[in-house]
Amino acid sequence: MSSTHTHSKKNQSLTKNQRIVLDLLQNSGEPLKAYFILDSLKKEGLNSPLQVYRALDKLVELGKIHKIESINSFIICNNSNCASNTAFTICERCGKVKEIKNKYLKDSVSDLVKDNQLEITRYNLEFYVLCKSCKIN
Amino acid sequence: MSSTHTHSKKNQSLTKNQRIVLDLLQNSGEPLKAYFILDSLKKEGLNSPLQVYRALDKLVELGKIHKIESINSFIICNNSNCASNTAFTICERCGKVKEIKNKYLKDSVSDLVKDNQLEITRYNLEFYVLCKSCKIN
DNA sequence: ACCTCTAATGTTATACTATTACATATGTAA
DNA sequence: TTACATATGTAATAGTATAACATTAGAGGT
């Protein structure tokens, strides 16, 4: 899964810390934990948890990454325009995480809660699955 | 919201720690954090975080309570037979949490991911909303 | 260029959340 | 009763996240 140089270089206007954190997540493609990010970027000049968390917070806010709550991890966004909404599958056996594409969800989600008179501002959906390769073995 | 004595008394076969933790969550009806539970039950004999976490783990496993991942909190189950699946609305303004009834979800959820060839073993859905009373003010 | 304001940084300390490890006790079934 | 799994009690520690405060960097307006 090395997609190191395949992403658009639209990471301008980010600060140095935000950029190196985003680059790491982009190059990794899998969910990373804050303290792992810290360790990985010590050589780039990151010294404290707060530097990592501040960068992560901003990137989440910009919709460039997502937090997966149930595993306290952060992953690069594979969609666009999902600053507020996130949906993932997480393999129960191998832990592999995939983001579910927006377009599969929009309509279903509104059906999902139409019986409540609630207006949804955002959502975080975590589906635990057995992924294809784990299902085989 | 005092539904203190309206729940069925099927809490037999639970151990003492499991029972007092469950009772607290039942009487509270809102999400509680582990260390809050610990403080609340010091007088009942709970002394260490681990005692709380072990009771919580067991109760989650039994489907009697749920963990709401994004707020590190636990709440009494308002459904039945949802040991594995959870779905909540969380008010963005006041933090109020409500469990979404199973029956509204079963079909929608299977639609939701029918395009993927994944078999879902369980899910955790967190919908952030503006609740009715917050919408008014 | 200068002022101003906002956002980001750097650093230390601390708070909050959760688990490891180990010794002991309890309940259930053969 | 023995054996086994499960729960308990306790202390220590690991993992996750934020508060507080001083400083610096950027973007806009004049």
mmCIF file of C-alpha atoms (C1' of nucleotides) in Angstrom:
data_model
loop_
_atom_site.group_PDB
_atom_site.id
_atom_site.type_symbol
_atom_site.label_atom_id
_atom_site.label_comp_id
_atom_site.label_asym_id
_atom_site.label_seq_id
_atom_site.Cartn_x
_atom_site.Cartn_y
_atom_site.Cartn_z
ATOM 1 C CA MET A 1 0.000 0.000 0.000
ATOM 2 C CA SER A 2 2.681 2.599 -0.726
ATOM 3 C CA SER A 3 0.801 5.533 -2.181
ATOM 4 C CA THR A 4 3.485 7.904 -1.018
ATOM 5 C CA HIS A 5 3.420 10.285 -3.949
ATOM 6 C CA THR A 6 0.005 9.720 -5.427
ATOM 7 C CA HIS A 7 -1.893 12.273 -3.411
ATOM 8 C CA SER A 8 -2.438 15.831 -4.521
ATOM 9 C CA LYS A 9 -0.014 18.304 -3.042
ATOM 10 C CA LYS A 10 -2.725 20.608 -1.716
ATOM 11 C CA ASN A 11 -1.171 20.730 1.698
ATOM 12 C CA GLN A 12 -0.295 24.385 1.413
ATOM 13 C CA SER A 13 -1.502 26.806 4.035
ATOM 14 C CA LEU A 14 -0.866 24.215 6.653
ATOM 15 C CA THR A 15 1.749 24.949 9.249
ATOM 16 C CA LYS A 16 4.872 22.862 9.561
ATOM 17 C CA ASN A 17 3.547 20.682 12.364
ATOM 18 C CA GLN A 18 0.232 20.165 10.660
ATOM 19 C CA ARG A 19 1.970 19.244 7.444
ATOM 20 C CA ILE A 20 4.363 16.682 8.858
ATOM 21 C CA VAL A 21 1.562 15.017 10.790
ATOM 22 C CA LEU A 22 -0.654 14.957 7.716
ATOM 23 C CA ASP A 23 2.190 13.603 5.567
ATOM 24 C CA LEU A 24 2.803 10.792 7.999
ATOM 25 C CA LEU A 25 -0.850 9.784 8.013
ATOM 26 C CA GLN A 26 -1.023 10.093 4.257
ATOM 27 C CA ASN A 27 1.994 7.895 3.708
ATOM 28 C CA SER A 28 0.849 5.392 6.268
ATOM 29 C CA GLY A 29 -2.745 5.025 5.116
ATOM 30 C CA GLU A 30 -3.669 3.182 8.267
ATOM 31 C CA PRO A 31 -4.848 4.452 11.628
ATOM 32 C CA LEU A 32 -2.094 5.811 13.843
ATOM 33 C CA LYS A 33 -2.119 6.713 17.499
ATOM 34 C CA ALA A 34 -1.098 10.131 18.748
ATOM 35 C CA TYR A 35 1.897 8.920 20.719
ATOM 36 C CA PHE A 36 3.081 6.786 17.834
ATOM 37 C CA ILE A 37 2.950 9.893 15.672
ATOM 38 C CA LEU A 38 4.917 11.735 18.317
ATOM 39 C CA ASP A 39 7.622 9.067 18.379
ATOM 40 C CA SER A 40 7.753 8.922 14.597
ATOM 41 C CA LEU A 41 8.181 12.656 14.252
ATOM 42 C CA LYS A 42 10.698 13.311 17.026
ATOM 43 C CA LYS A 43 13.354 13.629 14.386
ATOM 44 C CA GLU A 44 11.271 16.225 12.566
ATOM 45 C CA GLY A 45 11.183 18.357 15.653
ATOM 46 C CA LEU A 46 8.031 17.298 17.475
ATOM 47 C CA ASN A 47 8.760 17.166 21.179
ATOM 48 C CA SER A 48 5.503 17.086 23.100
ATOM 49 C CA PRO A 49 2.105 15.407 22.947
ATOM 50 C CA LEU A 50 0.424 18.749 22.748
ATOM 51 C CA GLN A 51 2.125 19.575 19.479
ATOM 52 C CA VAL A 52 0.710 16.390 18.019
ATOM 53 C CA TYR A 53 -2.767 16.824 19.438
ATOM 54 C CA ARG A 54 -2.965 20.402 18.226
ATOM 55 C CA ALA A 55 -2.022 19.398 14.716
ATOM 56 C CA LEU A 56 -4.450 16.471 14.805
ATOM 57 C CA ASP A 57 -7.280 18.662 16.075
ATOM 58 C CA LYS A 58 -6.777 21.131 13.265
ATOM 59 C CA LEU A 59 -6.571 18.430 10.610
ATOM 60 C CA VAL A 60 -9.755 16.826 11.912
ATOM 61 C CA GLU A 61 -11.430 20.215 11.827
ATOM 62 C CA LEU A 62 -10.338 20.669 8.210
ATOM 63 C CA GLY A 63 -11.688 17.228 7.340
ATOM 64 C CA LYS A 64 -8.288 16.031 6.154
ATOM 65 C CA ILE A 65 -8.128 13.265 8.716
ATOM 66 C CA HIS A 66 -10.594 11.466 10.957
ATOM 67 C CA LYS A 67 -10.505 10.175 14.466
ATOM 68 C CA ILE A 68 -11.676 6.638 14.989
ATOM 69 C CA GLU A 69 -13.056 6.875 18.469
ATOM 70 C CA SER A 70 -13.129 3.255 19.463
ATOM 71 C CA ILE A 71 -9.412 2.801 18.885
ATOM 72 C CA ASN A 72 -8.134 6.269 19.747
ATOM 73 C CA SER A 73 -6.521 6.534 16.360
ATOM 74 C CA PHE A 74 -6.359 8.910 13.442
ATOM 75 C CA ILE A 75 -6.522 8.107 9.760
ATOM 76 C CA ILE A 76 -6.196 10.042 6.529
ATOM 77 C CA CYS A 77 -9.507 10.945 4.903
ATOM 78 C CA ASN A 78 -10.230 8.985 1.763
ATOM 79 C CA ASN A 79 -13.226 11.016 0.765
ATOM 80 C CA SER A 80 -13.758 14.656 0.213
ATOM 81 C CA ASN A 81 -16.196 16.897 2.008
ATOM 82 C CA CYS A 82 -16.562 14.737 5.050
ATOM 83 C CA ALA A 83 -15.274 17.141 7.640
ATOM 84 C CA SER A 84 -18.139 16.251 9.903
ATOM 85 C CA ASN A 85 -19.228 12.779 8.924
ATOM 86 C CA THR A 86 -17.203 9.622 9.234
ATOM 87 C CA ALA A 87 -17.926 5.960 8.644
ATOM 88 C CA PHE A 88 -15.532 3.078 8.903
ATOM 89 C CA THR A 89 -15.329 -0.637 8.817
ATOM 90 C CA ILE A 90 -12.945 -2.176 11.305
ATOM 91 C CA CYS A 91 -11.948 -5.797 10.962
ATOM 92 C CA GLU A 92 -12.475 -7.619 14.231
ATOM 93 C CA ARG A 93 -9.637 -9.984 13.572
ATOM 94 C CA CYS A 94 -6.842 -8.018 11.901
ATOM 95 C CA GLY A 95 -7.850 -4.511 12.899
ATOM 96 C CA LYS A 96 -7.738 -3.196 9.352
ATOM 97 C CA VAL A 97 -9.752 -0.027 8.910
ATOM 98 C CA LYS A 98 -11.422 1.239 5.764
ATOM 99 C CA GLU A 99 -13.394 4.376 5.262
ATOM 100 C CA ILE A 100 -16.824 3.890 3.744
ATOM 101 C CA LYS A 101 -17.440 6.134 0.779
ATOM 102 C CA ASN A 102 -19.767 9.026 1.345
ATOM 103 C CA LYS A 103 -22.035 8.303 -1.543
ATOM 104 C CA TYR A 104 -23.070 4.950 -0.121
ATOM 105 C CA LEU A 105 -24.254 6.591 3.031
ATOM 106 C CA LYS A 106 -25.960 9.900 2.486
ATOM 107 C CA ASP A 107 -29.437 8.583 1.759
ATOM 108 C CA SER A 108 -29.328 5.627 4.072
ATOM 109 C CA VAL A 109 -28.339 7.726 7.005
ATOM 110 C CA SER A 110 -31.253 10.071 6.609
ATOM 111 C CA ASP A 111 -33.605 7.094 6.414
ATOM 112 C CA LEU A 112 -31.919 5.709 9.471
ATOM 113 C CA VAL A 113 -33.228 8.357 11.778
ATOM 114 C CA LYS A 114 -36.215 9.751 9.984
ATOM 115 C CA ASP A 115 -38.492 8.500 12.706
ATOM 116 C CA ASN A 116 -36.829 10.766 15.205
ATOM 117 C CA GLN A 117 -37.425 14.471 14.729
ATOM 118 C CA LEU A 118 -33.767 15.124 15.168
ATOM 119 C CA GLU A 119 -31.537 17.071 12.903
ATOM 120 C CA ILE A 120 -28.235 15.349 12.556
ATOM 121 C CA THR A 121 -25.280 17.683 12.463
ATOM 122 C CA ARG A 122 -22.676 14.982 12.000
ATOM 123 C CA TYR A 123 -22.107 11.317 12.606
ATOM 124 C CA ASN A 124 -19.467 8.757 13.396
ATOM 125 C CA LEU A 125 -20.254 5.203 12.326
ATOM 126 C CA GLU A 126 -18.075 2.270 13.249
ATOM 127 C CA PHE A 127 -18.891 -1.091 11.700
ATOM 128 C CA TYR A 128 -17.014 -4.095 12.973
ATOM 129 C CA VAL A 129 -16.603 -6.688 10.260
ATOM 130 C CA LEU A 130 -14.666 -9.690 9.140
ATOM 131 C CA CYS A 131 -12.659 -8.407 6.203
ATOM 132 C CA LYS A 132 -12.275 -10.377 3.012
ATOM 133 C CA SER A 133 -8.851 -11.809 3.708
ATOM 134 C CA CYS A 134 -9.725 -12.701 7.285
ATOM 135 C CA LYS A 135 -12.937 -14.371 6.157
ATOM 136 C CA ILE A 136 -10.969 -16.726 3.974
ATOM 137 C CA ASN A 137 -8.480 -17.823 6.609
ATOM 138 C CA MET B 1 -36.109 11.093 34.610
ATOM 139 C CA SER B 2 -36.283 9.050 37.813
ATOM 140 C CA SER B 3 -37.036 5.548 36.625
ATOM 141 C CA THR B 4 -35.396 4.111 39.697
ATOM 142 C CA HIS B 5 -37.781 1.274 40.289
ATOM 143 C CA THR B 6 -39.355 0.746 36.911
ATOM 144 C CA HIS B 7 -36.831 -1.708 35.541
ATOM 145 C CA SER B 8 -37.204 -5.407 35.879
ATOM 146 C CA LYS B 9 -35.271 -6.933 38.723
ATOM 147 C CA LYS B 10 -33.491 -9.472 36.559
ATOM 148 C CA ASN B 11 -30.112 -8.495 37.943
ATOM 149 C CA GLN B 12 -29.584 -11.833 39.623
ATOM 150 C CA SER B 13 -26.502 -13.877 38.861
ATOM 151 C CA LEU B 14 -24.480 -10.720 38.800
ATOM 152 C CA THR B 15 -21.756 -10.347 41.360
ATOM 153 C CA LYS B 16 -21.857 -7.621 43.938
ATOM 154 C CA ASN B 17 -19.590 -5.239 42.045
ATOM 155 C CA GLN B 18 -21.405 -5.808 38.786
ATOM 156 C CA ARG B 19 -24.728 -5.209 40.473
ATOM 157 C CA ILE B 20 -23.860 -1.948 42.199
ATOM 158 C CA VAL B 21 -22.350 -0.566 39.023
ATOM 159 C CA LEU B 22 -25.395 -1.597 37.021
ATOM 160 C CA ASP B 23 -27.743 -0.132 39.611
ATOM 161 C CA LEU B 24 -25.948 3.185 39.506
ATOM 162 C CA LEU B 25 -26.178 3.358 35.728
ATOM 163 C CA GLN B 26 -29.804 2.273 35.834
ATOM 164 C CA ASN B 27 -30.767 4.912 38.349
ATOM 165 C CA SER B 28 -28.804 7.567 36.591
ATOM 166 C CA GLY B 29 -30.029 6.924 33.052
ATOM 167 C CA GLU B 30 -27.329 9.129 31.591
ATOM 168 C CA PRO B 31 -23.780 8.320 30.521
ATOM 169 C CA LEU B 32 -21.317 8.068 33.361
ATOM 170 C CA LYS B 33 -17.558 7.922 33.319
ATOM 171 C CA ALA B 34 -15.620 5.150 34.963
ATOM 172 C CA TYR B 35 -13.912 7.331 37.541
ATOM 173 C CA PHE B 36 -17.158 9.047 38.382
ATOM 174 C CA ILE B 37 -18.648 5.632 39.040
ATOM 175 C CA LEU B 38 -15.666 4.815 41.201
ATOM 176 C CA ASP B 39 -16.113 7.964 43.278
ATOM 177 C CA SER B 40 -19.843 7.369 43.581
ATOM 178 C CA LEU B 41 -19.406 3.820 44.806
ATOM 179 C CA LYS B 42 -16.527 4.321 47.245
ATOM 180 C CA LYS B 43 -19.032 4.027 50.058
ATOM 181 C CA GLU B 44 -20.283 0.732 48.650
ATOM 182 C CA GLY B 45 -16.796 -0.692 48.854
ATOM 183 C CA LEU B 46 -15.282 -0.008 45.462
ATOM 184 C CA ASN B 47 -11.688 1.035 45.933
ATOM 185 C CA SER B 48 -9.851 0.785 42.643
ATOM 186 C CA PRO B 49 -10.413 1.662 38.992
ATOM 187 C CA LEU B 50 -9.927 -1.937 38.058
ATOM 188 C CA GLN B 51 -12.922 -3.024 40.046
ATOM 189 C CA VAL B 52 -15.025 -0.587 38.101
ATOM 190 C CA TYR B 53 -13.563 -1.456 34.706
ATOM 191 C CA ARG B 54 -13.998 -5.168 35.316
ATOM 192 C CA ALA B 55 -17.631 -4.717 36.220
ATOM 193 C CA LEU B 56 -18.179 -2.436 33.241
ATOM 194 C CA ASP B 57 -16.511 -4.895 30.864
ATOM 195 C CA LYS B 58 -18.747 -7.682 32.039
ATOM 196 C CA LEU B 59 -21.901 -5.600 31.806
ATOM 197 C CA VAL B 60 -20.999 -4.486 28.293
ATOM 198 C CA GLU B 61 -20.395 -8.102 27.367
ATOM 199 C CA LEU B 62 -23.824 -9.029 28.730
ATOM 200 C CA GLY B 63 -25.411 -6.207 26.743
ATOM 201 C CA LYS B 64 -26.781 -4.570 29.867
ATOM 202 C CA ILE B 65 -24.855 -1.377 29.314
ATOM 203 C CA HIS B 66 -23.067 0.250 26.408
ATOM 204 C CA LYS B 67 -19.917 2.208 26.044
ATOM 205 C CA ILE B 68 -20.145 5.453 24.128
ATOM 206 C CA GLU B 69 -16.714 5.614 22.629
ATOM 207 C CA SER B 70 -16.500 9.255 21.754
ATOM 208 C CA ILE B 71 -17.101 10.380 25.310
ATOM 209 C CA ASN B 72 -15.532 7.503 27.221
ATOM 210 C CA SER B 73 -18.754 6.914 29.051
ATOM 211 C CA PHE B 74 -21.119 4.114 29.872
ATOM 212 C CA ILE B 75 -24.894 4.116 29.749
ATOM 213 C CA ILE B 76 -27.639 1.688 30.639
ATOM 214 C CA CYS B 77 -29.080 -0.208 27.694
ATOM 215 C CA ASN B 78 -32.567 0.877 26.763
ATOM 216 C CA ASN B 79 -33.157 -1.918 24.323
ATOM 217 C CA SER B 80 -32.946 -5.601 24.583
ATOM 218 C CA ASN B 81 -30.761 -7.914 22.570
ATOM 219 C CA CYS B 82 -28.231 -5.321 21.580
ATOM 220 C CA ALA B 83 -25.185 -6.807 23.170
ATOM 221 C CA SER B 84 -23.173 -6.106 20.069
ATOM 222 C CA ASN B 85 -24.880 -3.230 18.338
ATOM 223 C CA THR B 86 -25.212 0.280 19.652
ATOM 224 C CA ALA B 87 -26.572 3.484 18.228
ATOM 225 C CA PHE B 88 -26.880 6.814 19.953
ATOM 226 C CA THR B 89 -27.755 10.398 19.408
ATOM 227 C CA ILE B 90 -25.601 12.877 21.272
ATOM 228 C CA CYS B 91 -26.668 16.482 21.531
ATOM 229 C CA GLU B 92 -23.865 18.761 20.442
ATOM 230 C CA ARG B 93 -24.940 21.490 22.770
ATOM 231 C CA CYS B 94 -26.102 19.883 25.996
ATOM 232 C CA GLY B 95 -24.416 16.495 25.665
ATOM 233 C CA LYS B 96 -27.618 14.560 26.267
ATOM 234 C CA VAL B 97 -27.407 11.011 24.990
ATOM 235 C CA LYS B 98 -30.271 8.824 23.783
ATOM 236 C CA GLU B 99 -30.124 5.307 22.534
ATOM 237 C CA ILE B 100 -31.773 4.747 19.176
ATOM 238 C CA LYS B 101 -34.223 1.896 19.209
ATOM 239 C CA ASN B 102 -33.081 -1.262 17.508
ATOM 240 C CA LYS B 103 -36.126 -1.640 15.314
ATOM 241 C CA TYR B 104 -35.445 1.627 13.515
ATOM 242 C CA LEU B 105 -32.024 0.463 12.522
ATOM 243 C CA LYS B 106 -31.930 -3.201 11.572
ATOM 244 C CA ASP B 107 -32.990 -2.831 7.955
ATOM 245 C CA SER B 108 -31.350 0.485 7.303
ATOM 246 C CA VAL B 109 -28.031 -0.720 8.510
ATOM 247 C CA SER B 110 -27.995 -3.668 6.191
ATOM 248 C CA ASP B 111 -28.854 -1.385 3.290
ATOM 249 C CA LEU B 112 -26.141 0.912 4.410
ATOM 250 C CA VAL B 113 -23.355 -1.437 3.551
ATOM 251 C CA LYS B 114 -24.921 -3.780 1.050
ATOM 252 C CA ASP B 115 -22.580 -2.441 -1.604
ATOM 253 C CA ASN B 116 -19.620 -3.746 0.290
ATOM 254 C CA GLN B 117 -19.283 -7.512 0.480
ATOM 255 C CA LEU B 118 -18.629 -7.279 4.167
ATOM 256 C CA GLU B 119 -20.355 -9.116 6.894
ATOM 257 C CA ILE B 120 -20.998 -6.861 9.811
ATOM 258 C CA THR B 121 -20.537 -8.491 13.170
ATOM 259 C CA ARG B 122 -21.483 -5.455 15.188
ATOM 260 C CA TYR B 123 -21.651 -1.699 14.979
ATOM 261 C CA ASN B 124 -21.368 1.451 16.968
ATOM 262 C CA LEU B 125 -23.181 4.477 15.574
ATOM 263 C CA GLU B 126 -22.856 7.919 17.036
ATOM 264 C CA PHE B 127 -25.099 10.653 15.654
ATOM 265 C CA TYR B 128 -24.448 14.177 16.796
ATOM 266 C CA VAL B 129 -27.631 16.208 16.852
ATOM 267 C CA LEU B 130 -29.312 19.256 18.203
ATOM 268 C CA CYS B 131 -31.891 17.878 20.607
ATOM 269 C CA LYS B 132 -35.406 19.201 20.805
ATOM 270 C CA SER B 133 -34.961 21.450 23.808
ATOM 271 C CA CYS B 134 -31.664 22.820 22.531
ATOM 272 C CA LYS B 135 -33.193 23.517 19.132
ATOM 273 C CA ILE B 136 -35.785 25.759 20.729
ATOM 274 C CA ASN B 137 -33.382 27.887 22.755
ATOM 275 C "C1'" DA C 1 6.705 49.700 7.133
ATOM 276 C "C1'" DC C 2 4.142 49.520 11.193
ATOM 277 C "C1'" DC C 3 0.421 48.156 14.066
ATOM 278 C "C1'" DT C 4 -2.857 44.793 15.382
ATOM 279 C "C1'" DC C 5 -5.054 40.684 15.850
ATOM 280 C "C1'" DT C 6 -5.493 35.856 15.452
ATOM 281 C "C1'" DA C 7 -3.607 31.471 15.203
ATOM 282 C "C1'" DA C 8 0.145 28.448 16.028
ATOM 283 C "C1'" DT C 9 4.213 27.183 18.744
ATOM 284 C "C1'" DG C 10 7.115 25.465 22.617
ATOM 285 C "C1'" DT C 11 7.391 23.753 27.182
ATOM 286 C "C1'" DT C 12 6.162 21.992 31.659
ATOM 287 C "C1'" DA C 13 3.090 19.994 34.405
ATOM 288 C "C1'" DT C 14 -0.943 17.560 35.259
ATOM 289 C "C1'" DA C 15 -5.425 15.260 34.524
ATOM 290 C "C1'" DC C 16 -7.989 11.575 32.787
ATOM 291 C "C1'" DT C 17 -8.569 6.759 31.014
ATOM 292 C "C1'" DA C 18 -7.287 2.020 31.175
ATOM 293 C "C1'" DT C 19 -4.417 -2.216 31.865
ATOM 294 C "C1'" DT C 20 -0.620 -5.452 33.845
ATOM 295 C "C1'" DA C 21 0.666 -8.370 37.323
ATOM 296 C "C1'" DC C 22 -0.011 -11.141 41.130
ATOM 297 C "C1'" DA C 23 -2.089 -13.025 45.185
ATOM 298 C "C1'" DT C 24 -6.516 -14.523 47.012
ATOM 299 C "C1'" DA C 25 -11.277 -15.878 47.141
ATOM 300 C "C1'" DT C 26 -15.688 -17.684 45.347
ATOM 301 C "C1'" DG C 27 -18.900 -20.570 42.729
ATOM 302 C "C1'" DT C 28 -19.974 -24.566 39.948
ATOM 303 C "C1'" DA C 29 -19.549 -28.998 38.165
ATOM 304 C "C1'" DA C 30 -17.362 -33.617 37.996
ATOM 305 C "C1'" DT D 1 -13.198 -32.973 47.475
ATOM 306 C "C1'" DT D 2 -10.886 -31.727 43.732
ATOM 307 C "C1'" DA D 3 -10.594 -29.124 39.877
ATOM 308 C "C1'" DC D 4 -11.576 -25.363 37.143
ATOM 309 C "C1'" DA D 5 -13.189 -20.993 35.656
ATOM 310 C "C1'" DT D 6 -14.486 -16.631 37.164
ATOM 311 C "C1'" DA D 7 -14.321 -12.755 40.215
ATOM 312 C "C1'" DT D 8 -11.881 -10.029 43.752
ATOM 313 C "C1'" DG D 9 -8.490 -6.904 46.034
ATOM 314 C "C1'" DT D 10 -4.498 -4.155 45.721
ATOM 315 C "C1'" DA D 11 -0.501 -1.758 43.960
ATOM 316 C "C1'" DA D 12 1.882 -0.159 40.235
ATOM 317 C "C1'" DT D 13 2.113 1.529 35.733
ATOM 318 C "C1'" DA D 14 0.820 2.445 30.876
ATOM 319 C "C1'" DG D 15 -1.713 5.091 27.595
ATOM 320 C "C1'" DT D 16 -4.540 9.198 26.215
ATOM 321 C "C1'" DA D 17 -5.404 14.082 26.463
ATOM 322 C "C1'" DT D 18 -5.597 18.899 28.254
ATOM 323 C "C1'" DA D 19 -4.466 23.259 31.211
ATOM 324 C "C1'" DA D 20 -1.665 27.093 31.716
ATOM 325 C "C1'" DC D 21 1.518 30.381 30.249
ATOM 326 C "C1'" DA D 22 5.030 32.641 27.654
ATOM 327 C "C1'" DT D 23 6.477 33.391 22.944
ATOM 328 C "C1'" DT D 24 6.425 33.555 17.884
ATOM 329 C "C1'" DA D 25 4.657 33.703 13.161
ATOM 330 C "C1'" DG D 26 1.257 35.268 9.584
ATOM 331 C "C1'" DA D 27 -2.420 37.938 7.453
ATOM 332 C "C1'" DG D 28 -4.761 42.402 6.900
ATOM 333 C "C1'" DG D 29 -5.441 47.063 7.387
ATOM 334 C "C1'" DT D 30 -3.577 51.825 7.636
#
